[in-house]
PDB file of C-alpha atoms in Angstrom:
ATOM      1  CA  MET A   1      27.293   1.307  -3.846  1.00 48.00           C
ATOM      2  CA  ASP A   2      27.902   5.055  -4.173  1.00 49.00           C
ATOM      3  CA  ILE A   3      26.663   6.838  -1.530  1.00 46.00           C
ATOM      4  CA  LYS A   4      24.968   9.297  -4.119  1.00 49.00           C
ATOM      5  CA  ILE A   5      23.183   6.416  -5.636  1.00 48.00           C
ATOM      6  CA  LYS A   6      21.880   4.986  -2.354  1.00 51.00           C
ATOM      7  CA  SER A   7      20.716   8.395  -1.058  1.00 52.00           C
ATOM      8  CA  ASP A   8      18.730   8.656  -4.230  1.00 58.00           C
ATOM      9  CA  MET A   9      17.302   5.292  -4.405  1.00 59.00           C
ATOM     10  CA  TYR A  10      15.636   5.592  -1.227  1.00 66.00           C
ATOM     11  CA  LYS A  11      13.786   8.563  -2.256  1.00 80.00           C
ATOM     12  CA  ILE A  12      10.444   8.414  -4.242  1.00 88.00           C
ATOM     13  CA  GLN A  13      11.234   7.061  -7.772  1.00 91.00           C
ATOM     14  CA  LYS A  14       7.673   7.767  -9.139  1.00 91.00           C
ATOM     15  CA  ALA A  15       6.389   5.563 -11.685  1.00 93.00           C
ATOM     16  CA  SER A  16       6.041   7.177 -15.077  1.00 93.00           C
ATOM     17  CA  LEU A  17       2.425   8.150 -16.149  1.00 92.00           C
ATOM     18  CA  TRP A  18       2.044   5.828 -19.326  1.00 94.00           C
ATOM     19  CA  LYS A  19       2.757   2.975 -17.115  1.00 95.00           C
ATOM     20  CA  ARG A  20       0.442   4.059 -14.463  1.00 94.00           C
ATOM     21  CA  PHE A  21      -2.490   4.493 -16.979  1.00 94.00           C
ATOM     22  CA  SER A  22      -1.688   0.886 -18.836  1.00 96.00           C
ATOM     23  CA  ALA A  23      -1.841  -0.783 -15.316  1.00 96.00           C
ATOM     24  CA  ALA A  24      -4.987   1.504 -14.388  1.00 94.00           C
ATOM     25  CA  LEU A  25      -6.642   0.457 -17.721  1.00 96.00           C
ATOM     26  CA  LEU A  26      -5.985  -3.180 -17.176  1.00 97.00           C
ATOM     27  CA  ASP A  27      -7.059  -3.082 -13.595  1.00 96.00           C
ATOM     28  CA  PHE A  28     -10.312  -1.385 -14.801  1.00 94.00           C
ATOM     29  CA  ILE A  29     -10.970  -4.255 -17.205  1.00 96.00           C
ATOM     30  CA  VAL A  30     -10.364  -7.035 -14.434  1.00 96.00           C
ATOM     31  CA  ILE A  31     -12.743  -4.795 -11.967  1.00 96.00           C
ATOM     32  CA  MET A  32     -15.378  -4.507 -14.642  1.00 95.00           C
ATOM     33  CA  ILE A  33     -15.205  -8.319 -15.355  1.00 97.00           C
ATOM     34  CA  ILE A  34     -15.715  -9.252 -11.711  1.00 97.00           C
ATOM     35  CA  ALA A  35     -18.156  -6.420 -10.932  1.00 96.00           C
ATOM     36  CA  THR A  36     -20.413  -7.892 -13.842  1.00 96.00           C
ATOM     37  CA  GLY A  37     -20.268 -11.454 -12.938  1.00 97.00           C
ATOM     38  CA  ILE A  38     -21.364 -10.436  -9.222  1.00 97.00           C
ATOM     39  CA  MET A  39     -24.024  -8.017 -10.412  1.00 96.00           C
ATOM     40  CA  THR A  40     -25.244 -10.974 -12.836  1.00 96.00           C
ATOM     41  CA  ILE A  41     -25.598 -13.301  -9.863  1.00 96.00           C
ATOM     42  CA  ILE A  42     -27.231 -10.597  -7.571  1.00 96.00           C
ATOM     43  CA  SER A  43     -29.636  -9.870 -10.405  1.00 96.00           C
ATOM     44  CA  TYR A  44     -30.882 -13.373 -10.332  1.00 96.00           C
ATOM     45  CA  VAL A  45     -31.358 -13.364  -6.843  1.00 95.00           C
ATOM     46  CA  VAL A  46     -33.285 -10.323  -6.666  1.00 94.00           C
ATOM     47  CA  ASP A  47     -35.299 -11.326  -9.854  1.00 96.00           C
ATOM     48  CA  TYR A  48     -34.511  -7.990 -11.398  1.00 96.00           C
ATOM     49  CA  ASP A  49     -35.639  -8.610 -15.011  1.00 96.00           C
ATOM     50  CA  SER A  50     -39.259  -9.125 -13.974  1.00 96.00           C
ATOM     51  CA  LYS A  51     -38.918  -5.841 -11.970  1.00 96.00           C
ATOM     52  CA  TYR A  52     -37.781  -3.887 -14.838  1.00 95.00           C
ATOM     53  CA  GLU A  53     -40.510  -5.534 -17.380  1.00 96.00           C
ATOM     54  CA  GLU A  54     -43.003  -4.673 -14.958  1.00 96.00           C
ATOM     55  CA  MET A  55     -41.601  -0.491 -15.122  1.00 95.00           C
ATOM     56  CA  GLU A  56     -41.608  -0.840 -18.729  1.00 95.00           C
ATOM     57  CA  SER A  57     -45.005  -2.345 -18.994  1.00 95.00           C
ATOM     58  CA  TYR A  58     -46.373   1.018 -17.392  1.00 95.00           C
ATOM     59  CA  TYR A  59     -44.459   3.273 -19.796  1.00 93.00           C
ATOM     60  CA  ALA A  60     -46.206   0.837 -22.508  1.00 94.00           C
ATOM     61  CA  GLU A  61     -49.543   1.263 -21.126  1.00 93.00           C
ATOM     62  CA  TYR A  62     -49.719   4.793 -21.171  1.00 93.00           C
ATOM     63  CA  GLU A  63     -48.088   5.200 -24.679  1.00 91.00           C
ATOM     64  CA  GLU A  64     -50.879   2.876 -25.799  1.00 91.00           C
ATOM     65  CA  LYS A  65     -53.654   4.758 -23.913  1.00 91.00           C
ATOM     66  CA  TYR A  66     -52.501   8.153 -24.821  1.00 91.00           C
ATOM     67  CA  GLY A  67     -50.743   7.670 -27.988  1.00 89.00           C
ATOM     68  CA  ILE A  68     -47.400   9.381 -27.241  1.00 88.00           C
ATOM     69  CA  ASP A  69     -44.056   8.033 -27.193  1.00 89.00           C
ATOM     70  CA  PHE A  70     -42.078   8.566 -23.809  1.00 87.00           C
ATOM     71  CA  GLU A  71     -38.603   8.136 -25.919  1.00 86.00           C
ATOM     72  CA  ILE A  72     -39.041  10.930 -28.217  1.00 85.00           C
ATOM     73  CA  SER A  73     -36.243  13.284 -28.413  1.00 85.00           C
ATOM     74  CA  GLN A  74     -36.228  16.907 -27.897  1.00 85.00           C
ATOM     75  CA  GLU A  75     -35.742  17.817 -31.338  1.00 88.00           C
ATOM     76  CA  ASP A  76     -38.632  15.909 -32.470  1.00 86.00           C
ATOM     77  CA  PHE A  77     -40.755  17.168 -29.500  1.00 86.00           C
ATOM     78  CA  GLU A  78     -40.471  20.495 -30.774  1.00 87.00           C
ATOM     79  CA  LYS A  79     -41.832  19.484 -34.287  1.00 87.00           C
ATOM     80  CA  LEU A  80     -44.964  18.751 -32.550  1.00 88.00           C
ATOM     81  CA  THR A  81     -48.141  20.759 -32.584  1.00 90.00           C
ATOM     82  CA  LYS A  82     -48.593  23.258 -29.734  1.00 90.00           C
ATOM     83  CA  GLU A  83     -51.678  20.392 -28.985  1.00 90.00           C
ATOM     84  CA  GLU A  84     -49.512  17.582 -29.152  1.00 89.00           C
ATOM     85  CA  GLN A  85     -46.973  19.021 -26.783  1.00 89.00           C
ATOM     86  CA  ASP A  86     -49.397  20.217 -24.242  1.00 91.00           C
ATOM     87  CA  LYS A  87     -50.649  16.812 -24.275  1.00 91.00           C
ATOM     88  CA  TYR A  88     -47.462  14.783 -23.728  1.00 91.00           C
ATOM     89  CA  LYS A  89     -46.872  17.323 -21.039  1.00 91.00           C
ATOM     90  CA  GLU A  90     -50.246  16.487 -19.621  1.00 93.00           C
ATOM     91  CA  VAL A  91     -49.807  12.797 -19.900  1.00 92.00           C
ATOM     92  CA  SER A  92     -46.279  13.033 -18.380  1.00 91.00           C
ATOM     93  CA  GLU A  93     -47.647  14.658 -15.402  1.00 93.00           C
ATOM     94  CA  ILE A  94     -50.465  12.092 -14.856  1.00 94.00           C
ATOM     95  CA  PHE A  95     -47.524   9.265 -15.303  1.00 92.00           C
ATOM     96  CA  SER A  96     -45.300  10.982 -12.598  1.00 89.00           C
ATOM     97  CA  LYS A  97     -47.824  11.177 -10.339  1.00 92.00           C
ATOM     98  CA  ASP A  98     -49.186   7.691 -10.627  1.00 94.00           C
ATOM     99  CA  GLU A  99     -48.084   5.651  -7.300  1.00 94.00           C
ATOM    100  CA  ARG A 100     -47.624   2.355  -9.407  1.00 94.00           C
ATOM    101  CA  VAL A 101     -45.156   4.198 -11.774  1.00 93.00           C
ATOM    102  CA  ILE A 102     -43.299   5.722  -8.911  1.00 93.00           C
ATOM    103  CA  LYS A 103     -43.079   2.627  -6.568  1.00 95.00           C
ATOM    104  CA  SER A 104     -41.827   0.524  -9.792  1.00 95.00           C
ATOM    105  CA  ILE A 105     -39.458   3.348 -10.674  1.00 91.00           C
ATOM    106  CA  ASN A 106     -37.995   3.744  -7.448  1.00 92.00           C
ATOM    107  CA  LEU A 107     -37.584  -0.580  -6.874  1.00 95.00           C
ATOM    108  CA  VAL A 108     -35.754  -0.582 -10.108  1.00 93.00           C
ATOM    109  CA  ILE A 109     -33.474   2.368  -9.434  1.00 89.00           C
ATOM    110  CA  ASN A 110     -32.694   0.721  -5.989  1.00 91.00           C
ATOM    111  CA  LEU A 111     -31.850  -2.274  -7.354  1.00 94.00           C
ATOM    112  CA  ILE A 112     -29.715  -1.059  -9.643  1.00 92.00           C
ATOM    113  CA  LEU A 113     -27.916   1.198  -6.952  1.00 90.00           C
ATOM    114  CA  ILE A 114     -27.746  -2.287  -4.759  1.00 93.00           C
ATOM    115  CA  MET A 115     -26.514  -4.238  -7.647  1.00 95.00           C
ATOM    116  CA  THR A 116     -23.869  -1.829  -8.828  1.00 94.00           C
ATOM    117  CA  SER A 117     -22.477  -0.727  -5.213  1.00 94.00           C
ATOM    118  CA  ILE A 118     -21.933  -4.646  -4.231  1.00 96.00           C
ATOM    119  CA  GLY A 119     -20.646  -5.763  -7.532  1.00 96.00           C
ATOM    120  CA  ILE A 120     -18.106  -2.748  -7.720  1.00 96.00           C
ATOM    121  CA  LEU A 121     -17.526  -3.014  -3.764  1.00 96.00           C
ATOM    122  CA  ILE A 122     -16.301  -6.861  -4.146  1.00 97.00           C
ATOM    123  CA  ALA A 123     -14.387  -6.672  -7.431  1.00 97.00           C
ATOM    124  CA  VAL A 124     -12.763  -3.477  -6.169  1.00 96.00           C
ATOM    125  CA  ILE A 125     -11.586  -5.380  -2.886  1.00 96.00           C
ATOM    126  CA  ILE A 126     -10.722  -8.623  -4.882  1.00 97.00           C
ATOM    127  CA  SER A 127      -8.516  -6.001  -7.374  1.00 96.00           C
ATOM    128  CA  GLU A 128      -7.365  -3.411  -5.074  1.00 96.00           C
ATOM    129  CA  PHE A 129      -6.993  -5.137  -1.586  1.00 96.00           C
ATOM    130  CA  ILE A 130      -6.912  -9.011  -1.685  1.00 96.00           C
ATOM    131  CA  ILE A 131      -4.605  -9.533  -4.855  1.00 96.00           C
ATOM    132  CA  PRO A 132      -2.033  -6.806  -3.430  1.00 96.00           C
ATOM    133  CA  ILE A 133      -1.953  -8.363  -0.314  1.00 95.00           C
ATOM    134  CA  ILE A 134      -0.832 -11.873  -2.094  1.00 95.00           C
ATOM    135  CA  LEU A 135       1.371 -10.050  -4.454  1.00 93.00           C
ATOM    136  CA  LYS A 136       2.896  -7.768  -1.713  1.00 89.00           C
ATOM    137  CA  ASN A 137       3.905  -3.821  -2.355  1.00 90.00           C
ATOM    138  CA  GLY A 138       0.505  -2.951  -3.028  1.00 92.00           C
ATOM    139  CA  GLN A 139       0.585  -4.484  -6.540  1.00 96.00           C
ATOM    140  CA  THR A 140      -2.535  -5.267  -8.897  1.00 97.00           C
ATOM    141  CA  ILE A 141      -2.712  -7.374 -11.636  1.00 97.00           C
ATOM    142  CA  GLY A 142      -1.977  -4.272 -13.546  1.00 96.00           C
ATOM    143  CA  LYS A 143       0.865  -2.890 -11.659  1.00 96.00           C
ATOM    144  CA  LYS A 144       2.387  -6.304 -11.385  1.00 96.00           C
ATOM    145  CA  CYS A 145       2.521  -6.297 -15.585  1.00 96.00           C
ATOM    146  CA  PHE A 146       4.309  -2.972 -15.588  1.00 96.00           C
ATOM    147  CA  ALA A 147       6.379  -3.448 -12.623  1.00 95.00           C
ATOM    148  CA  ILE A 148       5.211  -0.419 -10.652  1.00 96.00           C
ATOM    149  CA  CYS A 149       4.086  -0.512  -6.895  1.00 95.00           C
ATOM    150  CA  VAL A 150       2.755   1.302  -4.052  1.00 96.00           C
ATOM    151  CA  VAL A 151       4.577   2.212  -1.036  1.00 95.00           C
ATOM    152  CA  LYS A 152       3.920   5.044   1.642  1.00 94.00           C
ATOM    153  CA  ASN A 153       5.315   8.474   0.737  1.00 91.00           C
ATOM    154  CA  ASN A 154       8.452   7.974   2.558  1.00 90.00           C
ATOM    155  CA  SER A 155       9.441   4.687   0.935  1.00 91.00           C
ATOM    156  CA  VAL A 156       8.195   2.314   3.388  1.00 93.00           C
ATOM    157  CA  ARG A 157       6.252  -0.643   2.326  1.00 94.00           C
ATOM    158  CA  ILE A 158       2.600  -0.128   2.499  1.00 94.00           C
ATOM    159  CA  ASN A 159       0.933  -2.062   5.444  1.00 94.00           C
ATOM    160  CA  ASN A 160      -2.916  -3.755   5.151  1.00 95.00           C
ATOM    161  CA  ILE A 161      -4.511  -0.622   6.998  1.00 94.00           C
ATOM    162  CA  SER A 162      -3.346   1.784   4.643  1.00 94.00           C
ATOM    163  CA  LEU A 163      -4.027  -0.469   1.879  1.00 95.00           C
ATOM    164  CA  PHE A 164      -7.490  -0.691   2.994  1.00 95.00           C
ATOM    165  CA  VAL A 165      -7.783   3.071   3.697  1.00 94.00           C
ATOM    166  CA  ARG A 166      -6.850   3.724   0.051  1.00 95.00           C
ATOM    167  CA  THR A 167      -8.890   0.920  -1.695  1.00 95.00           C
ATOM    168  CA  LEU A 168     -12.305   1.484   0.321  1.00 94.00           C
ATOM    169  CA  ILE A 169     -12.345   5.291   1.002  1.00 92.00           C
ATOM    170  CA  GLY A 170     -10.246   7.012  -1.529  1.00 92.00           C
ATOM    171  CA  LYS A 171     -10.908   4.743  -4.427  1.00 93.00           C
ATOM    172  CA  TYR A 172     -14.275   3.009  -4.058  1.00 95.00           C
ATOM    173  CA  THR A 173     -16.322   5.443  -1.874  1.00 92.00           C
ATOM    174  CA  ILE A 174     -14.941   8.725  -3.692  1.00 92.00           C
ATOM    175  CA  GLU A 175     -13.466   8.167  -7.027  1.00 93.00           C
ATOM    176  CA  ILE A 176     -15.984   5.541  -8.033  1.00 92.00           C
ATOM    177  CA  MET A 177     -19.056   5.361  -6.523  1.00 91.00           C
ATOM    178  CA  ILE A 178     -19.869   8.905  -6.344  1.00 89.00           C
ATOM    179  CA  PRO A 179     -19.534   9.608 -10.086  1.00 89.00           C
ATOM    180  CA  VAL A 180     -21.406   5.953 -10.816  1.00 89.00           C
ATOM    181  CA  TYR A 181     -24.249   7.230  -8.555  1.00 86.00           C
ATOM    182  CA  VAL A 182     -24.617  10.386 -10.111  1.00 85.00           C
ATOM    183  CA  LEU A 183     -24.664   8.534 -13.638  1.00 84.00           C
ATOM    184  CA  ILE A 184     -27.277   6.339 -12.624  1.00 81.00           C
ATOM    185  CA  LEU A 185     -29.749   8.877 -11.204  1.00 80.00           C
ATOM    186  CA  LEU A 186     -28.613  10.685 -14.427  1.00 81.00           C
ATOM    187  CA  LEU A 187     -30.182   7.993 -16.607  1.00 78.00           C
ATOM    188  CA  PHE A 188     -33.437   8.006 -14.422  1.00 74.00           C
ATOM    189  CA  GLY A 189     -33.404  11.772 -14.476  1.00 68.00           C
ATOM    190  CA  ASN A 190     -33.598  11.950 -10.794  1.00 66.00           C
ATOM    191  CA  ALA A 191     -29.927  13.885 -10.886  1.00 63.00           C
ATOM    192  CA  ASN A 192     -29.853  17.764 -10.449  1.00 70.00           C
ATOM    193  CA  ILE A 193     -27.098  20.105 -11.521  1.00 77.00           C
ATOM    194  CA  ILE A 194     -25.360  19.583  -8.030  1.00 78.00           C
ATOM    195  CA  PHE A 195     -25.091  16.279  -8.395  1.00 77.00           C
ATOM    196  CA  LEU A 196     -23.780  16.328 -11.936  1.00 79.00           C
ATOM    197  CA  PHE A 197     -21.047  19.025 -10.855  1.00 85.00           C
ATOM    198  CA  LEU A 198     -19.969  16.748  -7.954  1.00 84.00           C
ATOM    199  CA  GLY A 199     -19.635  13.656 -10.030  1.00 83.00           C
ATOM    200  CA  ILE A 200     -17.572  15.623 -12.770  1.00 87.00           C
ATOM    201  CA  GLY A 201     -15.792  17.457 -10.176  1.00 91.00           C
ATOM    202  CA  ILE A 202     -14.098  14.493  -8.665  1.00 91.00           C
ATOM    203  CA  LEU A 203     -13.089  13.151 -11.496  1.00 90.00           C
ATOM    204  CA  VAL A 204     -11.458  16.512 -12.721  1.00 92.00           C
ATOM    205  CA  PHE A 205      -9.903  16.960  -9.519  1.00 93.00           C
ATOM    206  CA  ASN A 206      -8.253  13.523  -9.390  1.00 92.00           C
ATOM    207  CA  LEU A 207      -6.870  14.559 -13.022  1.00 91.00           C
ATOM    208  CA  ILE A 208      -5.420  17.966 -11.938  1.00 93.00           C
ATOM    209  CA  LEU A 209      -3.800  16.043  -9.218  1.00 92.00           C
ATOM    210  CA  ILE A 210      -2.326  13.625 -11.182  1.00 91.00           C
ATOM    211  CA  ILE A 211      -0.697  15.877 -13.443  1.00 89.00           C
ATOM    212  CA  PHE A 212       0.053  18.948 -10.913  1.00 91.00           C
ATOM    213  CA  THR A 213       1.535  17.319  -7.669  1.00 91.00           C
ATOM    214  CA  GLN A 214       4.694  16.376  -7.207  1.00 89.00           C
ATOM    215  CA  ASP A 215       4.358  12.783  -7.251  1.00 89.00           C
ATOM    216  CA  ASN A 216       1.556  12.622  -9.446  1.00 91.00           C
ATOM    217  CA  LEU A 217      -1.016  11.529  -6.379  1.00 93.00           C
ATOM    218  CA  THR A 218      -4.586  10.730  -6.770  1.00 94.00           C
ATOM    219  CA  ILE A 219      -7.191  11.138  -4.139  1.00 94.00           C
ATOM    220  CA  HIS A 220      -6.942   7.513  -2.948  1.00 94.00           C
ATOM    221  CA  ASP A 221      -3.024   8.103  -2.541  1.00 94.00           C
ATOM    222  CA  ILE A 222      -3.543  11.462  -0.415  1.00 93.00           C
ATOM    223  CA  PHE A 223      -6.234   9.412   1.909  1.00 92.00           C
ATOM    224  CA  ALA A 224      -3.424   6.640   2.611  1.00 94.00           C
ATOM    225  CA  TYR A 225      -0.330   8.732   2.508  1.00 94.00           C
ATOM    226  CA  THR A 226       0.916   6.600  -0.433  1.00 95.00           C
ATOM    227  CA  VAL A 227       2.763   7.077  -3.895  1.00 95.00           C
ATOM    228  CA  VAL A 228       2.967   5.009  -6.782  1.00 96.00           C
ATOM    229  CA  VAL A 229       6.444   4.262  -7.774  1.00 95.00           C
ATOM    230  CA  ASP A 230       8.844   2.360 -10.419  1.00 94.00           C
ATOM    231  CA  LYS A 231       9.554  -1.042  -8.744  1.00 92.00           C
ATOM    232  CA  SER A 232      12.869  -1.679 -10.560  1.00 89.00           C
ATOM    233  CA  VAL A 233      14.541   1.148  -9.033  1.00 88.00           C
ATOM    234  CA  GLN A 234      12.524   2.151  -5.860  1.00 90.00           C
ATOM    235  CA  MET A 235      14.249   1.304  -2.607  1.00 89.00           C
ATOM    236  CA  ILE A 236      11.606  -0.048  -0.295  1.00 91.00           C
ATOM    237  CA  PHE A 237      11.849  -0.393   3.706  1.00 92.00           C
ATOM    238  CA  GLU A 238       9.900  -2.917   5.884  1.00 91.00           C
ATOM    239  CA  ASN A 239       9.186  -0.243   8.519  1.00 90.00           C
ATOM    240  CA  GLU A 240       9.986   3.131   9.808  1.00 89.00           C
ATOM    241  CA  GLU A 241      12.725   1.764  12.004  1.00 91.00           C
ATOM    242  CA  GLU A 242      14.352   0.301   9.120  1.00 90.00           C
ATOM    243  CA  LEU A 243      14.273   3.830   7.242  1.00 87.00           C
ATOM    244  CA  VAL A 244      15.823   5.658  10.064  1.00 86.00           C
ATOM    245  CA  GLN A 245      18.569   3.091  10.427  1.00 88.00           C
ATOM    246  CA  PHE A 246      19.369   3.537   6.527  1.00 86.00           C
ATOM    247  CA  LYS A 247      19.466   7.288   7.047  1.00 83.00           C
ATOM    248  CA  LYS A 248      21.889   7.127  10.153  1.00 84.00           C
ATOM    249  CA  ASP A 249      24.342   4.685   8.268  1.00 82.00           C
ATOM    250  CA  LEU A 250      24.141   6.709   5.083  1.00 80.00           C
ATOM    251  CA  HIS A 251      24.897   9.827   7.466  1.00 75.00           C
ATOM    252  CA  ALA A 252      27.986   8.078   9.103  1.00 80.00           C
ATOM    253  CA  GLN A 253      29.235   7.081   5.701  1.00 82.00           C
ATOM    254  CA  GLU A 254      28.962  10.501   4.248  1.00 74.00           C
ATOM    255  CA  VAL A 255      30.753  11.775   7.496  1.00 74.00           C
ATOM    256  CA  LYS A 256      33.565   9.214   7.166  1.00 75.00           C
ATOM    257  CA  ASN A 257      33.996  10.084   3.766  1.00 71.00           C
ATOM    258  CA  LYS A 258      34.509  13.583   4.231  1.00 68.00           C
ATOM    259  CA  ILE A 259      37.102  12.759   6.756  1.00 59.00           C
ATOM    260  CA  TYR A 260      39.066  10.752   4.163  1.00 54.00           C
TER     261      TYR A 260
END
């Protein structure tokens, strides 16, 4: 093989963005299917439906007792008379201080957080850790379909420790769960502006990294010192020693060709 070709092949041959996006979309679908199944099982175990219905019953109790609608939009609220608005605010304040209501809402939120956390955790571990160990080269189902893979940033094959860090800390904890927690708290009106900016900031920062870093890195790539490459042209070394030996052989061949 030509020295120039060999020299280029051992360097990072990053995967195209469209391949990465397509693979990520497929992996997202896989994760959501697994996570939904896990969360459904957990919901039966903890009897989530009855807890949710109890919370809803408190809303219905106050709505019937005071003749208000908690699901009123801001636009409709502004159409109410001053007296009706004052009544709505007064009832909302009483509702928010009802210990039964507080306990019920907190229980539902905590159950949602637990079911979501465990469901997504198991799904991510299966899709992003167990399957890549089976398929080798850090390949998920999506990456396998689009012929891309994950290697260390020096072209060495990713090991299980790096794959675990990439999956659990970078992808699950930071990229997925922080935005998910913010979304859940936002839906229940418990997220303040700081949480909102944090969730959006992580998504935007990841997008900036992918677009503007040389190897189109993500947060989980930075944590694990990895990069997504095109498997069809990327030379992958088993370990650091093999990489060093390859460079020595390549250098020796270059010197030999110069002599002749």
